[in-house]
Coordinates of C-alpha atoms and ligand atoms in Angstrom, one line a residue:
X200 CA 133.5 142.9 113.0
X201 CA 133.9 144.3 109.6
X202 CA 130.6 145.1 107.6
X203 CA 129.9 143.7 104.2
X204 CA 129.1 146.2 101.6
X205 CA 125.5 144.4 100.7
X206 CA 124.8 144.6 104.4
X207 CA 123.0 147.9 105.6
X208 CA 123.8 149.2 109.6
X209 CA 120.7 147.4 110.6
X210 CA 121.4 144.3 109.2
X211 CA 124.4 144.7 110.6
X212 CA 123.9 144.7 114.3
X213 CA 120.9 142.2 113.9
X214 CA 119.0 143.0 116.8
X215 CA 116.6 144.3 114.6
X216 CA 116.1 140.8 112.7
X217 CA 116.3 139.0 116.2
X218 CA 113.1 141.2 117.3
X219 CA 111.3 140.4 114.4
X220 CA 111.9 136.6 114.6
X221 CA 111.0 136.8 118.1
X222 CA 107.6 138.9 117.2
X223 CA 107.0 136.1 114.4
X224 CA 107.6 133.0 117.1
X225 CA 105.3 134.5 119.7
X226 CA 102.3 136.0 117.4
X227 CA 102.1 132.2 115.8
X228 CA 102.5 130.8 119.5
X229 CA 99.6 132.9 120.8
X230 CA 97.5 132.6 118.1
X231 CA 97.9 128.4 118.3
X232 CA 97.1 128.6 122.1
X233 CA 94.6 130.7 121.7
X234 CA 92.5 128.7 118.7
X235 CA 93.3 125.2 120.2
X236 CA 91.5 126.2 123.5
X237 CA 88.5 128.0 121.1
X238 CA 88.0 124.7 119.9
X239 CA 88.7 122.6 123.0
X240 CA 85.7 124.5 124.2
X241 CA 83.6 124.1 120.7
X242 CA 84.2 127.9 119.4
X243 CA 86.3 129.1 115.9
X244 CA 86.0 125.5 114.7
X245 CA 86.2 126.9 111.2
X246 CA 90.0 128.6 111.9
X247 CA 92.2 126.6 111.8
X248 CA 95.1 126.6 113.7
X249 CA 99.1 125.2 113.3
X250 CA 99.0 121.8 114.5
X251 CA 102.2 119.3 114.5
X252 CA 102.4 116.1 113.6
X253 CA 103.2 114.2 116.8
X254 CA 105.5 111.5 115.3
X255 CA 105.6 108.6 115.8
X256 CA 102.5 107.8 117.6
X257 CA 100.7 110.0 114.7
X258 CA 101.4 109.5 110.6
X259 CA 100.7 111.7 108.1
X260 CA 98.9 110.4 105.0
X261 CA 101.3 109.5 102.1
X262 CA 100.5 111.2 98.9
X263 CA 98.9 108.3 96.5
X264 CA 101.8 108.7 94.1
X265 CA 104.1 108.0 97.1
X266 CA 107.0 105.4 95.9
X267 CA 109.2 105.1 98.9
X268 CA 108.9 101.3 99.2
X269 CA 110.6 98.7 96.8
X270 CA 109.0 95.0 96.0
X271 CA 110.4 92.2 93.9
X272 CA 108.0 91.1 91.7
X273 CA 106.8 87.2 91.0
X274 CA 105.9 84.8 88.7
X275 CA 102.6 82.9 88.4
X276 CA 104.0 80.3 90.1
X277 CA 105.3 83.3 92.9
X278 CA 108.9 82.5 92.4
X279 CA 110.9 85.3 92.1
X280 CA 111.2 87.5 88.5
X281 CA 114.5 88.5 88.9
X282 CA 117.4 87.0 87.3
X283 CA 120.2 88.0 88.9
X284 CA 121.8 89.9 86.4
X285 CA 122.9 92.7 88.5
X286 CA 122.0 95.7 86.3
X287 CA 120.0 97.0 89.0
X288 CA 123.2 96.7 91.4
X289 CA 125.2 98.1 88.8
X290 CA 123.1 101.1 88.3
X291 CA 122.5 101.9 91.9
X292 CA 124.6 104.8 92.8
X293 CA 124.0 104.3 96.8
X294 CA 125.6 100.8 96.0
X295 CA 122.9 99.4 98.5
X296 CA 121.7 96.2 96.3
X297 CA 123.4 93.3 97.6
X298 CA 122.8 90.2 94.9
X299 CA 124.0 86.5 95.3
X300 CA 123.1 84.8 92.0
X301 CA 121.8 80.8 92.0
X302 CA 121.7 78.8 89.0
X303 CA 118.8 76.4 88.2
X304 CA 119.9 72.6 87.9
X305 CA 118.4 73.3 84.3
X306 CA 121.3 75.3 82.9
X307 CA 119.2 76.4 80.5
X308 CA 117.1 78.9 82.4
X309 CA 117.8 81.9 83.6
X310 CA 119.5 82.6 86.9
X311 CA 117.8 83.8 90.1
X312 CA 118.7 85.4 93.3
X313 CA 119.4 83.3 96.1
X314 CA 120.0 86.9 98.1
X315 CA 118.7 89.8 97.4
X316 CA 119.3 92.8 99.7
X317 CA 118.5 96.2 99.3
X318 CA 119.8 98.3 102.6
X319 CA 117.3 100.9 102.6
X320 CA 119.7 103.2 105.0
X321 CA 121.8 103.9 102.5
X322 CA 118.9 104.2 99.3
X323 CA 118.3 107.5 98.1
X324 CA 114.8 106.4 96.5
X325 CA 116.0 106.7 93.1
X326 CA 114.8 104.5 91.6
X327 CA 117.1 103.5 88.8
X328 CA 117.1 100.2 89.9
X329 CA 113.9 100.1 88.3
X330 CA 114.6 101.9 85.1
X331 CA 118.1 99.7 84.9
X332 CA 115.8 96.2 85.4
X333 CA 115.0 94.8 81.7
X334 CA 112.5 92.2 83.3
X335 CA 110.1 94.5 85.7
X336 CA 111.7 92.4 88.3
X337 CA 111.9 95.4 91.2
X338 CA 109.7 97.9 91.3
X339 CA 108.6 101.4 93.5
X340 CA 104.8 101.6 93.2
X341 CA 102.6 103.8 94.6
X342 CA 100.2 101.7 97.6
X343 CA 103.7 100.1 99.1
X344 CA 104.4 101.4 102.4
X345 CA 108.0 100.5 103.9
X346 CA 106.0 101.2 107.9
X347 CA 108.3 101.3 111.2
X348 CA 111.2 99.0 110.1
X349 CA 112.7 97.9 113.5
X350 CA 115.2 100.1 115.5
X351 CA 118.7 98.5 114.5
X352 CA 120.8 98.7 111.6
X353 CA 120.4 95.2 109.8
X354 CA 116.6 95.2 110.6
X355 CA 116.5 98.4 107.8
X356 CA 117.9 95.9 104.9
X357 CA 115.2 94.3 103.2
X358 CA 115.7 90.9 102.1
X359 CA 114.3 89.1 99.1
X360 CA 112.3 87.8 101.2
X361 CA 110.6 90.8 102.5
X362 CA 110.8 92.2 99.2
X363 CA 108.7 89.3 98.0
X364 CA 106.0 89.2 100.6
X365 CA 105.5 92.9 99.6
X366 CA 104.4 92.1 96.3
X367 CA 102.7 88.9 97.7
X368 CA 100.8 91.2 99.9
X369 CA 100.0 93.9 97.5
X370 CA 98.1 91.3 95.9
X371 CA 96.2 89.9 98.7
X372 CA 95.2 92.9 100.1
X373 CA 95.3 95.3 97.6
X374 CA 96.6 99.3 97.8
X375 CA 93.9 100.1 100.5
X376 CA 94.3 97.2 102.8
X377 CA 98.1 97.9 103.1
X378 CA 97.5 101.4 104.0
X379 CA 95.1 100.4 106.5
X380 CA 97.7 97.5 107.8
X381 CA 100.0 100.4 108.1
X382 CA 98.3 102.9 110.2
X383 CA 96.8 100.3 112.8
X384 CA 99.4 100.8 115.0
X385 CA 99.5 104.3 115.5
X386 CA 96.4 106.5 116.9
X387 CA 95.6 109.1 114.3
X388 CA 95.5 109.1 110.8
Ligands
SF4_474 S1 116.2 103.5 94.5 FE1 118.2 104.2 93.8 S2 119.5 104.2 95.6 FE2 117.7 103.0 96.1 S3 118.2 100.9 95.6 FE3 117.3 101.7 93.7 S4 119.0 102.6 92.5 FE4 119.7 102.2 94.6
SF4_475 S1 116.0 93.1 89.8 FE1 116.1 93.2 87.6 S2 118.0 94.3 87.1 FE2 118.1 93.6 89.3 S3 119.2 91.7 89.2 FE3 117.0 91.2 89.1 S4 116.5 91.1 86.9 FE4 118.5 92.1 87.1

């Protein structure tokens, strides 16, 4: 094997670097086993030592300003905002906003989605869907959480009517008793 110019002999035959990734590994290993008995047994409670979140029976706490999660917003009379005029769609680069549009018998008024899909597989958490929307009919706030969708394909595309009951939700319960909705099933916070 030829050696790069950059590369000095030691680099080279990489034993070297193998050792000291192995030295690394095994110091943090010994160190961990070491301070998680400690405090098993009530001693060097004030180290503290690498621990790893055991997902998914244990969820870390999302940042407040965390904005994974989108929600149509509603009217006072909780019909839907949006009206169906695809900017949001047309801005998405994932192309993972699925609209039908519905007319009103009133042609006169505005259109509204009779589906809305957003296949949150494909979503990249942009979020220009929500710059492109002129009527703050979609949004990504902070207090949503999308939680354990399902384990098949079509149960990760949120509907409208998901996307509704999100908002619907956020108002009944508020930022905090979402959170709380959304740890109760696993054990730690
Ligand atoms: S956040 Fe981005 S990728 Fe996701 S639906 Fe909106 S525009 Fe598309
Ligand atoms: S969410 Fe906003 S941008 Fe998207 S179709 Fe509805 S009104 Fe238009």
């Amino acid at each position: 094997m030829k050696r790069s110019e950059e590369m000095t002999f030691w680099e080279w035959i990489y034993i070297p670097e193998i050792l000291r990734g192995l030295a690394i590994t095994n110091f943090h290993f010994v160190r961990n086993l070491f301070l998680h008995t400690a405090h098993l047994f009530g001693f060097k409670k004030d180290i503290n030592a690498t621990s790893t979140t055991q997902y998914p029976d244990e969820r870390k706490r999302y940042p407040d300003n965390f904005r994974g999660s989108h929600r149509l917003t509603l009217r006072e009379d909780a019909s839907v905002r949006c009206t169906a005029c695809f900017l949001c769609a047309t801005a998405c680069p994932a192309e993972c906003i699925y609209i039908e549009a519905g007319e009103y018998p009133d042609r006169s008024v505005e259109k509204f989605p009779i589906r809305y899909d957003i296949d949150t597989l494909r979503c990249i958490y942009c979020g220009y869907c929500v710059e492109a929307c002129p009527c703050d009919a979609v949004r990504m706030d902070s207090g949503t959480h999308p939680g354990n969708l399902g384990f098949g394909r079509k149960e990760f595309v949120e509907t409208k009517e998901v996307l509704m009951k999100r908002s619907e939700d956020l108002a009944e319960k508020g930022k905090e008793g979402l959170y709380e909705e959304y740890v109760k099933p696993y054990r730690h916070v």
